[in-house]
Short mmCIF file of C-alpha atoms and ligand atoms in Angstrom, two decimals:
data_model
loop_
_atom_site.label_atom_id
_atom_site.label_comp_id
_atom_site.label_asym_id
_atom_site.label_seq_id
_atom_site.Cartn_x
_atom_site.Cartn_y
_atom_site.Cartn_z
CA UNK A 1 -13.41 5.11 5.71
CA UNK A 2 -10.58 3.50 7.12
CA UNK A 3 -11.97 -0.22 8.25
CA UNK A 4 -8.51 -2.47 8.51
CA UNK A 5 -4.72 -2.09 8.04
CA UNK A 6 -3.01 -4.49 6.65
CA UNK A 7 1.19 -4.92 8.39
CA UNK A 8 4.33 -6.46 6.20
CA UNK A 9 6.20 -8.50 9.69
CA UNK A 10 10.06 -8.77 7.80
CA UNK A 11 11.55 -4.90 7.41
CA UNK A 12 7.98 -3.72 9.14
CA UNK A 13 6.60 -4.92 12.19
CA UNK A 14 10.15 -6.60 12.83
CA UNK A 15 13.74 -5.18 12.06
CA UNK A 16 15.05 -8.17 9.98
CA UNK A 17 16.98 -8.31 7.17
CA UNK A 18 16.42 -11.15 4.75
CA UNK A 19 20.01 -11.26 3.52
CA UNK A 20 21.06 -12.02 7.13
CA UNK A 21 18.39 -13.76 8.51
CA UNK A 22 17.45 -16.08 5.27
CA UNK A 23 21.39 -17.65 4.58
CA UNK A 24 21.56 -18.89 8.85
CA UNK A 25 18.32 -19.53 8.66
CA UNK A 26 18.58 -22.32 5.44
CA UNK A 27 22.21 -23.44 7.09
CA UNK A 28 20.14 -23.78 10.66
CA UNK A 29 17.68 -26.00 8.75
CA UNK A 30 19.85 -27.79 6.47
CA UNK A 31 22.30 -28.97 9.70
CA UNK A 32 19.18 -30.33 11.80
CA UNK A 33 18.35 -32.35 8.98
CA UNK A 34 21.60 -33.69 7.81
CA UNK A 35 20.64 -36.90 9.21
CA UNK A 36 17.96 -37.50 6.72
CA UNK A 37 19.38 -35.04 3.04
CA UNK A 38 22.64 -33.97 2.85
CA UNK A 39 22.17 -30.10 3.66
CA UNK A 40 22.88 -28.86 -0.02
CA UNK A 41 20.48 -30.56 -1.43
CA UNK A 42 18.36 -29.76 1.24
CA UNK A 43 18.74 -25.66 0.74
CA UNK A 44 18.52 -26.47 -3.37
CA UNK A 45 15.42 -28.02 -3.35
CA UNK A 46 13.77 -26.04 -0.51
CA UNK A 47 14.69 -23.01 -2.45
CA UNK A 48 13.57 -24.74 -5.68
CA UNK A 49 9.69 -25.63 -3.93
CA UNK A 50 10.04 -21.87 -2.42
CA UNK A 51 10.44 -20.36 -5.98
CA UNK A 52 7.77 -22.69 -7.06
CA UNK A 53 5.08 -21.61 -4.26
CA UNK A 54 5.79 -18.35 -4.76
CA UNK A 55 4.21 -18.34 -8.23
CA UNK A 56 1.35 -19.59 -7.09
CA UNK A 57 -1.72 -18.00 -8.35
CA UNK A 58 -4.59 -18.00 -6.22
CA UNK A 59 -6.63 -20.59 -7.97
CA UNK A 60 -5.51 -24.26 -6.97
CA UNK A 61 -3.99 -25.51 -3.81
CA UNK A 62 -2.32 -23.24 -0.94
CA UNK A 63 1.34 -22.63 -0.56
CA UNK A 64 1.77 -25.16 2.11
CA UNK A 65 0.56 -27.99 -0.46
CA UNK A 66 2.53 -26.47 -3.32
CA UNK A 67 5.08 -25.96 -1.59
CA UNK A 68 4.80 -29.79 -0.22
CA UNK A 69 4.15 -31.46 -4.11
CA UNK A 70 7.47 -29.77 -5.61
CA UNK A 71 10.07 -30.56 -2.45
CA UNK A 72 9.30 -33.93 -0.94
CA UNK A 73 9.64 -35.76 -4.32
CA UNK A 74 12.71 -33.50 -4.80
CA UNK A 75 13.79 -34.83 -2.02
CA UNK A 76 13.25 -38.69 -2.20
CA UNK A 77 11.42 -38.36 1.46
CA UNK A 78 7.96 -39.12 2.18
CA UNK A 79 6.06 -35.96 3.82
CA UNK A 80 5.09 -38.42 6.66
CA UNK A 81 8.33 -38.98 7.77
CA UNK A 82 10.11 -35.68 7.59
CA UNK A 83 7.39 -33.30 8.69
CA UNK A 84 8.03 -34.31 11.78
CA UNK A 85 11.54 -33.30 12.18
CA UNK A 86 11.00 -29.84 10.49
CA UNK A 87 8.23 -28.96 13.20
CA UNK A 88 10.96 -30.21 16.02
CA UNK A 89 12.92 -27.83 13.91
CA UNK A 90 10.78 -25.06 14.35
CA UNK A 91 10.45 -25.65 17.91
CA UNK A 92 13.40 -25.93 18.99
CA UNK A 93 15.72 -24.25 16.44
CA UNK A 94 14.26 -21.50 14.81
CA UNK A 95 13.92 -19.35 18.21
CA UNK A 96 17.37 -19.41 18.33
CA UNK A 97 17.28 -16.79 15.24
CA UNK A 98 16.16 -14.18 16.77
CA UNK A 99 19.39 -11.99 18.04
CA UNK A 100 19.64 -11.69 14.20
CA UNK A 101 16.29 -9.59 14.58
CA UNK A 102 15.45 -6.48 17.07
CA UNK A 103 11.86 -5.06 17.62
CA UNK A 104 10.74 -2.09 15.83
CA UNK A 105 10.02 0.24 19.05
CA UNK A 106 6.61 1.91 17.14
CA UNK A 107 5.22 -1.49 16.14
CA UNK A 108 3.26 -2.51 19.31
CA UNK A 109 2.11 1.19 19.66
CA UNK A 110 0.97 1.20 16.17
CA UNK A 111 -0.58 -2.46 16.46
CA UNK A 112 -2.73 -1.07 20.01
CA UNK A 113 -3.60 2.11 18.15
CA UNK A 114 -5.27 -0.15 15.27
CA UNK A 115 -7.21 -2.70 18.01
CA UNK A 116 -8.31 0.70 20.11
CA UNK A 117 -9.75 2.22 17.16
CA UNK A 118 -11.59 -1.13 16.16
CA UNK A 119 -10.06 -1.87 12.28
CA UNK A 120 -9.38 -5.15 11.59
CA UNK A 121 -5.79 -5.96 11.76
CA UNK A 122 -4.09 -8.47 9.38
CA UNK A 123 -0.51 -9.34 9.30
CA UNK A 124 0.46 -9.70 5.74
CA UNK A 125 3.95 -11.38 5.55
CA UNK A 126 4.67 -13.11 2.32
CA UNK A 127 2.90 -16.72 3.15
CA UNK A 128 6.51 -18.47 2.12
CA UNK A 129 6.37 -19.96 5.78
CA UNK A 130 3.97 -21.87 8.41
CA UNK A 131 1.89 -20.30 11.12
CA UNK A 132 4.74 -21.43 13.90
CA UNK A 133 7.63 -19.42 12.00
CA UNK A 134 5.40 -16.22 11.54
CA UNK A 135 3.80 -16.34 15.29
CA UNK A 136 7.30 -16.44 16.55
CA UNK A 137 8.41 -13.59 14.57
CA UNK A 138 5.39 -11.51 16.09
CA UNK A 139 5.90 -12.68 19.22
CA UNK A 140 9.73 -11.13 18.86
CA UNK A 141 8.54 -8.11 17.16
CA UNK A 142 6.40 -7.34 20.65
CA UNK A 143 3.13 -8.10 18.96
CA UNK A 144 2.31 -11.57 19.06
CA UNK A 145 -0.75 -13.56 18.65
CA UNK A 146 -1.95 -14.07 22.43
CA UNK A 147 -1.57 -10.12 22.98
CA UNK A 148 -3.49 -9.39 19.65
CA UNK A 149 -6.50 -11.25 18.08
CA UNK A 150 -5.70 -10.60 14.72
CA UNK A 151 -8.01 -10.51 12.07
CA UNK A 152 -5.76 -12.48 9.89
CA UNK A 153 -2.26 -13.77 9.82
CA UNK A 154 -1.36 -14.86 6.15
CA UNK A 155 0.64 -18.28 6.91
CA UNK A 156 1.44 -20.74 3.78
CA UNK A 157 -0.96 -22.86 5.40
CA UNK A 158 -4.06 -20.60 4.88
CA UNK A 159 -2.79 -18.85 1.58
CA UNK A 160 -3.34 -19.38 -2.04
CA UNK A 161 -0.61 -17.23 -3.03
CA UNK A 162 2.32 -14.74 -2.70
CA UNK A 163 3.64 -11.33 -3.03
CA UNK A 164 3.80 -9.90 -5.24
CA UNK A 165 0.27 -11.46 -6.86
CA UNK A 166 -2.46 -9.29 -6.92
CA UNK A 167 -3.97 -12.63 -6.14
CA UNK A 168 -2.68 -12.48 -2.73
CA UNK A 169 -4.14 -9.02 -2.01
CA UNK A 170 -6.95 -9.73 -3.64
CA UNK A 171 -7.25 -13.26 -1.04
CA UNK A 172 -6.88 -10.84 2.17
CA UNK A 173 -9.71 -8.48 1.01
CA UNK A 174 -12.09 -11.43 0.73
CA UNK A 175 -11.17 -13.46 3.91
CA UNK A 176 -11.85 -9.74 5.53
CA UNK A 177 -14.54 -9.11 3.85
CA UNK A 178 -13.94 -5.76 2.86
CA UNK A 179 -12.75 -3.67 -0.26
CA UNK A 180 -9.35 -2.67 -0.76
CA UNK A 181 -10.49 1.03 -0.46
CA UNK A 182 -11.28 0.22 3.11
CA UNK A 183 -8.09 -0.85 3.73
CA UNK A 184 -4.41 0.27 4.34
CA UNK A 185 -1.16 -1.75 3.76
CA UNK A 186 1.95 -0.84 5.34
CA UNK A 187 5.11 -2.65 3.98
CA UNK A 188 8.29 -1.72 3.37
CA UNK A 189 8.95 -3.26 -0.35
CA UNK A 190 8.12 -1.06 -3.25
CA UNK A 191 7.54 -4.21 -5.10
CA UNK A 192 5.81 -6.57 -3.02
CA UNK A 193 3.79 -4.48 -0.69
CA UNK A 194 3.09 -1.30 -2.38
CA UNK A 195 2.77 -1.81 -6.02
CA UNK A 196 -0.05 -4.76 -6.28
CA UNK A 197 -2.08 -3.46 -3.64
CA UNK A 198 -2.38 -0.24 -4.58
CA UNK A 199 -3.49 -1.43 -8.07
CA UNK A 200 -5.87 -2.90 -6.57
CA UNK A 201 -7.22 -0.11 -4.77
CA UNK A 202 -5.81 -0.05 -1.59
CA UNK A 203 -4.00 2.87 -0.02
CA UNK A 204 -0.32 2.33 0.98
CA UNK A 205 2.37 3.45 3.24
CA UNK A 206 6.11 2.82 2.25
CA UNK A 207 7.90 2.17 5.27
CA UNK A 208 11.30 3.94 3.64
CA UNK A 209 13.33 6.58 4.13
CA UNK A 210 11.43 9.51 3.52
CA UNK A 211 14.85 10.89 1.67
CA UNK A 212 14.33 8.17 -0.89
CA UNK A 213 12.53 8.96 -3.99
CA UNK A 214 9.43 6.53 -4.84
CA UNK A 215 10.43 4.77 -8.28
CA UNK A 216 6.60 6.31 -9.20
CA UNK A 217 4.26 8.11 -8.32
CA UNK A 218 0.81 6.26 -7.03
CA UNK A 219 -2.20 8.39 -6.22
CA UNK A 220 -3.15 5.75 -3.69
CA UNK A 221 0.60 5.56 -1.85
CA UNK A 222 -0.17 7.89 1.13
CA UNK A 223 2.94 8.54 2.55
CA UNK A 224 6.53 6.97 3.44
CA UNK A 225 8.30 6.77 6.38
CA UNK A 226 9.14 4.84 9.73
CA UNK A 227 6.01 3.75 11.06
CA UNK A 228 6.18 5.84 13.85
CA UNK A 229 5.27 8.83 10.94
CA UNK A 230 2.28 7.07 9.75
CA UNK A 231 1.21 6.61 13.08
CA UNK A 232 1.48 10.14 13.57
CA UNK A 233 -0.72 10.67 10.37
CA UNK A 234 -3.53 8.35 11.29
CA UNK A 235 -3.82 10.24 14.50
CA UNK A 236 -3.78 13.54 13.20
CA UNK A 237 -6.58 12.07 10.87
CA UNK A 238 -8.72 10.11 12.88
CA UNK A 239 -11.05 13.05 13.25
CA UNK A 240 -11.41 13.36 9.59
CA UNK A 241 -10.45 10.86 6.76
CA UNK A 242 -7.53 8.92 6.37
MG1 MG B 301 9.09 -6.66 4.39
#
């Protein structure tokens, strides 16, 4: 029985392509703190600390503080001081990404469906960034946090690790409190959404192209599509199961 859905934000929830988005988003960063590192060093080492949190395992710190141990020192900038300035960046910055996005017209019908028929919903966006960056996504996707009480948003700040770990499926289950066979994840990377949960049990949709062939087949991928199409599916199976 169907008991919460799990939603990718980047490609899912939200039309927003990385190799657009990610390039003005490190040049947006690396000019509003030029005063303090010189903006290539800035984008090496915050990709550096990125590639480093993103192995992160599940067993020590979270992201944020991995994340935090590999690029201040990188750096030469105490935490203290420049913390500061990359929260006035996300304040005051970062919102000015979003013409590079547009909303995904199915995603807050999708998202009410989910509430109305009581699952749990968690937003499972690769924890790479803080709460602020992935609440303002939502919000632009039509499905933000003071419309929705989500069951769980997975920030770097509450995370332990990344896609594509099992460990970071395995995290979501937990804080839900439920197993993966309850669950349904909806992403639209083969790779990072679709392949470690369904190892672990979960059932999947791939939000692709249904012309596009699956590089395997998974007993536990239910479908592909828009997500319009699996909307469609769940209610033509809420009377029976999913
Ligand atoms: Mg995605």
């Amino acid at each position: 029985m169907l008991k919460a859905i799990l939603l990718d934000l980047d490609g899912t929830l939200l039309g927003n392509s990385m190799e657009v988005f990610v390039p003005a988003y490190l040049e947006a960063l690396g000019g509003f703190l030029s005063n303090h590192v010189p903006p290539r060093r800035l984008v090496n080492e915050l990709l550096n600390a990125t590639r480093i949190m993103a192995a992160n395992d599940g067993a020590g710190p979270t992201n944020e503080e991995v994340f935090a141990s590999a690029f201040y020192p990188a750096v030469g900038r105490e935490r203290a001081q420049l913390e500061p300035v990359i929260r006035r960046f996300y304040a005051e910055e970062f919102p000015k990404l979003r013409p590079l996005t547009r909303p995904v017209p199915e995603a807050p019908r999708l998202v009410e469906w989910a509430f109305g028929r009581g699952l749990q919903v968690a937003v499972a966006t690769n924890p790479l960034f803080p709460r602020t960056a992935i609440e303002q996504r939502l919000e632009w996707a039509g499905v933000g946090v003071q419309e929705f009480p989500y069951a769980l948003v997975t920030t770097y700040e509450a995370m332990h690790a990344c896609k594509p770990h099992p460990a970071y499926y395995a995290e979501i289950f937990s804080l839900l409190g439920r197993a993966p066979e309850e669950c349904l994840m909806a992403g639209d990377d083969w790779g990072a959404d679709i392949l470690p949960s369904t190892r672990l049990g979960c059932r999947a949709w791939w939000v692709a192209n249904p012309a596009v062939r699956p590089p395997a087949t998974l007993p536990r991928l239910m479908g592909q599509g828009r997500l319009s199409a699996l909307l469609d599916r769940l209610l033509a199976a809420e009377s029976g199961p999913y």
